[in-house]
Short mmCIF file of the C-alpha atoms (twelve columns), coordinates in Angstrom:
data_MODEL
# 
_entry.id   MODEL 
# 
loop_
_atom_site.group_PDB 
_atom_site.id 
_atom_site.type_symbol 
_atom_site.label_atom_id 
_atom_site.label_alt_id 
_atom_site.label_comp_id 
_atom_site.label_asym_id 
_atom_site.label_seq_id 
_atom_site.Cartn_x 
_atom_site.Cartn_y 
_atom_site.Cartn_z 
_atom_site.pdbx_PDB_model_num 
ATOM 1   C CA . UNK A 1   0.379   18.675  5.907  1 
ATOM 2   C CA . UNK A 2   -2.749  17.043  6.623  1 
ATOM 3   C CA . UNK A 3   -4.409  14.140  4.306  1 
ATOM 4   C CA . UNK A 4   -8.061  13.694  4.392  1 
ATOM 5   C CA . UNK A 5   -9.798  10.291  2.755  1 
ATOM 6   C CA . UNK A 6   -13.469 10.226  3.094  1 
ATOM 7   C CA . UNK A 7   -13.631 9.104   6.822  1 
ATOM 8   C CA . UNK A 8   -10.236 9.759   7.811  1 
ATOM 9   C CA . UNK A 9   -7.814  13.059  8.884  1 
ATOM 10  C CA . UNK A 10  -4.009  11.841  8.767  1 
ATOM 11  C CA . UNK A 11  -2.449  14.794  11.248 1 
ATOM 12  C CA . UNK A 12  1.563   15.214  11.237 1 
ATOM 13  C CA . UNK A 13  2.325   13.448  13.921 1 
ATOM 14  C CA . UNK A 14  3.499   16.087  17.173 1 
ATOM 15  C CA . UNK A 15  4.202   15.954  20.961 1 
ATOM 16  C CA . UNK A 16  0.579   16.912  21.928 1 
ATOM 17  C CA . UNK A 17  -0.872  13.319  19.897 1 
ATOM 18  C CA . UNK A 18  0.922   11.720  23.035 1 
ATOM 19  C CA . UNK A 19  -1.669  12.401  25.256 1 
ATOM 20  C CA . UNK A 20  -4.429  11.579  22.630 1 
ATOM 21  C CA . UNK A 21  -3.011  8.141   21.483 1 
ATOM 22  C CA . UNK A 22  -1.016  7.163   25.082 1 
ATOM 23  C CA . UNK A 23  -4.827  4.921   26.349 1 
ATOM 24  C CA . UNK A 24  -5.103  3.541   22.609 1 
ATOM 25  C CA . UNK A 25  -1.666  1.999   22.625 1 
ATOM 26  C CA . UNK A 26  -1.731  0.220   25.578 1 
ATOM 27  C CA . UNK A 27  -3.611  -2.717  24.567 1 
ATOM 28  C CA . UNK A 28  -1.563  -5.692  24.683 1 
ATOM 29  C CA . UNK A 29  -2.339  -7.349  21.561 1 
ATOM 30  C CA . UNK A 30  -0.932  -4.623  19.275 1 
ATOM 31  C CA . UNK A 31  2.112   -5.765  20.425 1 
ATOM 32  C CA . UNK A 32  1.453   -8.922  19.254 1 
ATOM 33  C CA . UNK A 33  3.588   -8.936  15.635 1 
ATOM 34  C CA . UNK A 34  4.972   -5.850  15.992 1 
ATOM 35  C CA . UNK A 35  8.794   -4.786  17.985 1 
ATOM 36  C CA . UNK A 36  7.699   -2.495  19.835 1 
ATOM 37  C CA . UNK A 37  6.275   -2.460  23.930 1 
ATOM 38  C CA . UNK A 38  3.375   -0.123  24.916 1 
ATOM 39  C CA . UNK A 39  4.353   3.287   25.998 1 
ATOM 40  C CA . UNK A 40  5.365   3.388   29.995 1 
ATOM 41  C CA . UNK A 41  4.410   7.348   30.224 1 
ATOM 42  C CA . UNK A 42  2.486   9.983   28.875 1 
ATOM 43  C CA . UNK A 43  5.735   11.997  29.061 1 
ATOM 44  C CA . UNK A 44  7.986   9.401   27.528 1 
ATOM 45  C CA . UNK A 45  5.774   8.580   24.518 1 
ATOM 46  C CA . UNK A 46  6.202   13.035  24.158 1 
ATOM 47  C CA . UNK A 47  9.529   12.549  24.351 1 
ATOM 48  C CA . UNK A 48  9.270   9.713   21.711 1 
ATOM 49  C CA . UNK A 49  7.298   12.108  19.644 1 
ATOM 50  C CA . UNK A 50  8.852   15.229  19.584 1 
ATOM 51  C CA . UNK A 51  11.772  13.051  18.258 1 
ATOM 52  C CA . UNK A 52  9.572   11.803  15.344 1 
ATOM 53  C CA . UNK A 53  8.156   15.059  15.133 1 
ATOM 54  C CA . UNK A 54  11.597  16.766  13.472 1 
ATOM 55  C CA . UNK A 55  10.747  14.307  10.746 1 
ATOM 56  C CA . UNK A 56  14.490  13.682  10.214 1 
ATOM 57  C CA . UNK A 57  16.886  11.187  11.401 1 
ATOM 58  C CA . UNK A 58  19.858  13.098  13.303 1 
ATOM 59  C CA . UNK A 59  22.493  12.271  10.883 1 
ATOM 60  C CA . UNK A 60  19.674  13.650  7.892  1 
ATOM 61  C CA . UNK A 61  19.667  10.470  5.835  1 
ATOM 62  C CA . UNK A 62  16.096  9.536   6.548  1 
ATOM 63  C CA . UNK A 63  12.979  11.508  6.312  1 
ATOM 64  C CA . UNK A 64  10.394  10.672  9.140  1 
ATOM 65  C CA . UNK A 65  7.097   11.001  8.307  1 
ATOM 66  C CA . UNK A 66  4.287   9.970   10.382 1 
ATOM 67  C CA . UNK A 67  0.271   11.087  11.044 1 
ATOM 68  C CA . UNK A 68  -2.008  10.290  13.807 1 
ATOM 69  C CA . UNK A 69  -5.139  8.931   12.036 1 
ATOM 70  C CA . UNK A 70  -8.418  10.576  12.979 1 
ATOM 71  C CA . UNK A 71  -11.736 8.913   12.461 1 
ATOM 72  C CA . UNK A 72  -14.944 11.099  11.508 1 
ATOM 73  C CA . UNK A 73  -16.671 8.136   11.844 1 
ATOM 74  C CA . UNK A 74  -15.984 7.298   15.481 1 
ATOM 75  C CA . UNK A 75  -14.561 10.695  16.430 1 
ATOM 76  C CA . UNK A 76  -11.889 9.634   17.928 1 
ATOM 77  C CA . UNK A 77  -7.548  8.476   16.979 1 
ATOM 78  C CA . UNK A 78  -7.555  4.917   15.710 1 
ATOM 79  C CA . UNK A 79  -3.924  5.081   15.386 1 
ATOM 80  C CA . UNK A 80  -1.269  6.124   13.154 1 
ATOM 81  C CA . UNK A 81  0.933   5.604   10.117 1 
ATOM 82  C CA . UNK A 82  4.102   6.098   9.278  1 
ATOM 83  C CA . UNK A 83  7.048   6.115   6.453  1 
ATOM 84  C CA . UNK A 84  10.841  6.031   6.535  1 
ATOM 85  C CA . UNK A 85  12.176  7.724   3.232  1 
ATOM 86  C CA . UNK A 86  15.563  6.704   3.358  1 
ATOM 87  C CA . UNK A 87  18.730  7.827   0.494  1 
ATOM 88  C CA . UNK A 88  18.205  5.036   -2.072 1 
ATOM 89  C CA . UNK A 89  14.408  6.166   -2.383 1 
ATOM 90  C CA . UNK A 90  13.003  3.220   -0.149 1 
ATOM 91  C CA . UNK A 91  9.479   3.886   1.705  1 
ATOM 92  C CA . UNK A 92  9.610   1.553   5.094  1 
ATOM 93  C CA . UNK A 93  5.873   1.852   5.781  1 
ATOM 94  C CA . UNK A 94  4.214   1.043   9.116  1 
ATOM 95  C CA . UNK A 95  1.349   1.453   11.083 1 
ATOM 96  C CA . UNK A 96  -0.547  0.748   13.873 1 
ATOM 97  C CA . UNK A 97  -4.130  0.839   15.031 1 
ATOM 98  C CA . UNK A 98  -5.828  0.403   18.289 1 
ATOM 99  C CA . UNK A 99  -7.873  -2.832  18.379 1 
ATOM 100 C CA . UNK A 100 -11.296 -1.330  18.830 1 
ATOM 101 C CA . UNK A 101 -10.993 0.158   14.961 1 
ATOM 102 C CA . UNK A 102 -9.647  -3.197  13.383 1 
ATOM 103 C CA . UNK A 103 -11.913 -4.171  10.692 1 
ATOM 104 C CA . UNK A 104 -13.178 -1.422  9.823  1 
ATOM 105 C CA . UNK A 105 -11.178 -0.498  6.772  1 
ATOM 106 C CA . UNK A 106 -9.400  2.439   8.514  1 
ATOM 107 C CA . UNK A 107 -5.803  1.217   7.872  1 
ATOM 108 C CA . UNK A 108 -6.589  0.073   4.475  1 
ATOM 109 C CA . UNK A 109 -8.064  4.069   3.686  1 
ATOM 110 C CA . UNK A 110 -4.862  5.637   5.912  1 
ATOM 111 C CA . UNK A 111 -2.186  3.376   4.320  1 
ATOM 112 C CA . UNK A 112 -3.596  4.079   1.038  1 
ATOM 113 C CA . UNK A 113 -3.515  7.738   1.125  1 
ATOM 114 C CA . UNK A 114 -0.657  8.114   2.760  1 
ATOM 115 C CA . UNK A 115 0.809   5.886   -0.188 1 
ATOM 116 C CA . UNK A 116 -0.956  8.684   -2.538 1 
ATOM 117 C CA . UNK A 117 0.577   11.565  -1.063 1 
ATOM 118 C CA . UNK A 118 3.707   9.672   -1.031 1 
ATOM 119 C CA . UNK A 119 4.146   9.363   -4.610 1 
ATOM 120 C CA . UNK A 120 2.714   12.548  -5.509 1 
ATOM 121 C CA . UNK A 121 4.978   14.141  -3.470 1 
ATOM 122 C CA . UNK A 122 8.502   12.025  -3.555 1 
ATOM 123 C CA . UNK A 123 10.028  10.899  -6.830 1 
ATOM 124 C CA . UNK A 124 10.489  7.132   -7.727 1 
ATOM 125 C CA . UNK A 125 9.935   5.541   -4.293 1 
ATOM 126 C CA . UNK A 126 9.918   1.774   -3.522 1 
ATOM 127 C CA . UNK A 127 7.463   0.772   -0.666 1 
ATOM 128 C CA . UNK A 128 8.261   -1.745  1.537  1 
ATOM 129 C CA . UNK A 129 6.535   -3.310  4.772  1 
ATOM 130 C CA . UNK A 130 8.479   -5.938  6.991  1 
ATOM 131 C CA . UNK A 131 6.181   -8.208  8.933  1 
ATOM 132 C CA . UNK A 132 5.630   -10.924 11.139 1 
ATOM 133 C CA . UNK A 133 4.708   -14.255 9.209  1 
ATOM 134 C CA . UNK A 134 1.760   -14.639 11.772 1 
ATOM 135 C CA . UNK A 135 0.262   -11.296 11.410 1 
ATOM 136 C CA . UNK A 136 -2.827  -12.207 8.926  1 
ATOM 137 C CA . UNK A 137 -4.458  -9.268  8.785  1 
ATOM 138 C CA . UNK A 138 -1.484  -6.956  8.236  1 
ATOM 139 C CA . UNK A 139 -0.454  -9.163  5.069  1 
ATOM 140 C CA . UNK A 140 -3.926  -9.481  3.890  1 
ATOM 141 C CA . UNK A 141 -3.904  -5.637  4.000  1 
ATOM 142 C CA . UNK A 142 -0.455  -5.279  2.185  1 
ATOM 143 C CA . UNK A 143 -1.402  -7.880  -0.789 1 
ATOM 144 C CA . UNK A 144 -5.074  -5.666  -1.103 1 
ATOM 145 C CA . UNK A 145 -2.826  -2.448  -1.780 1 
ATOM 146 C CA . UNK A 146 -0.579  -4.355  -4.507 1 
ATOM 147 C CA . UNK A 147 2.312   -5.684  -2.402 1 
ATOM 148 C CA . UNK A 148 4.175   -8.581  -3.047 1 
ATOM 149 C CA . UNK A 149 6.260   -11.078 -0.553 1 
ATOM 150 C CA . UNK A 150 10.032  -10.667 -1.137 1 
ATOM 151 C CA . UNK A 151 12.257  -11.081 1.159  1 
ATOM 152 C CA . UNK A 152 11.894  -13.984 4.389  1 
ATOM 153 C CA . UNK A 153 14.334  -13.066 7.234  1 
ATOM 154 C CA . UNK A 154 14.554  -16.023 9.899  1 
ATOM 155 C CA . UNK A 155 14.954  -15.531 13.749 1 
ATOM 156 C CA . UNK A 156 14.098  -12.209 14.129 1 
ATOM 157 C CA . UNK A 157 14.818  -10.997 18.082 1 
ATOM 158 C CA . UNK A 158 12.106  -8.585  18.920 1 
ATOM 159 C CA . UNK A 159 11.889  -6.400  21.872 1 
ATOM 160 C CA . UNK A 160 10.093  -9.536  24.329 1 
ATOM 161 C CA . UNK A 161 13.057  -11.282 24.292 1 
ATOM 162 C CA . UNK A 162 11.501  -13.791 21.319 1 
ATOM 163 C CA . UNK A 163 12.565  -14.687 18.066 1 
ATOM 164 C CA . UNK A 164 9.996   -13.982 15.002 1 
ATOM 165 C CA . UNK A 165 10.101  -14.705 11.312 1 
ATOM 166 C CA . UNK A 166 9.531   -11.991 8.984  1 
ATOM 167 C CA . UNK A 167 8.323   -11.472 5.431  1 
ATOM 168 C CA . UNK A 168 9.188   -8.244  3.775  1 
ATOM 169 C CA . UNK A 169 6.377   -7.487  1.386  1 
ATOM 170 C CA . UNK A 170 7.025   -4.829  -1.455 1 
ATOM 171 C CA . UNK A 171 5.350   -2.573  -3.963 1 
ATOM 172 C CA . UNK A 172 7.094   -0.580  -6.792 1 
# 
């Protein structure tokens, strides 16, 4: 199902957004605070996707749900979001824009509809984002949708062979 804000178009993420997001996620400084490395392929961020795009973990204990985000504005993907519902009603958000949208309130409006739609459409969740301690703008945009620091996790190894420190923020 689609969600539209007033500027945005949240799409269900599928295999043919590869192609449409692969140019946006190679800039290096998304990678910045986040454990992840920029797609190598067109193909292999597909393969990635049509993965994603069953919105179910294989052993069906998680619901995947993610949306490429859409801009009216600049008519063009800025990036996506996405949520892991998993059996004890938790909501792992994340997301990720491309660095020529940041600042302009686009992952404040996609978060907080996808939150909407969220709650209107699963019972009880608890929302949860984990994130890097240095990532300012990321926890400046969880405390402005009413999340809270919880839980710091020390050492982190991420996927560049570094250790990071983590907050987990959450909102009930």
């Amino acid at each position: 199902m689609k969600i539209y804000s007033q500027r945005l178009c949240l799409e269900p993420l599928k295999p043919d957004h590869a192609e449409l997001l692969f140019d946006g996620l190679q800039s290096a400084s998304i990678y910045d605070f986040i454990e992840d490395v920029p797609p190598q392929s067109v193909e292999s961020l597909r393969d990635r996707y049509m993965v994603l795009a069953r919105r179910q973990s294989p052993d069906g204990t998680e619901i995947w749900l993610d949306w490429a985000v859409w801009s009216f504005v600049e008519k063009c993907y800025v990036g996506y979001v996405q949520a892991t519902i998993t059996v004890d009603n938790s909501a792992i958000i994340g997301y990720v824009f491309f660095p020529n949208s940041w600042g302009k309130g686009y992952a404040r409006e996609a978060v907080k509809w996808m939150i909407n739609y969220l709650v209107k459409t699963y019972q009880n969740l608890n929302f949860c984002a984990d994130v890097n301690v240095q990532n300012h703008r990321s926890i400046a945009l969880l405390h402005n949708l009413g999340f809270v620091r919880s839980t710091f996790f020390e050492n982190i190894q991420s996927n560049q062979d570094e250790f990071n420190h983590e907050v987990q923020y959450q909102k009930r």
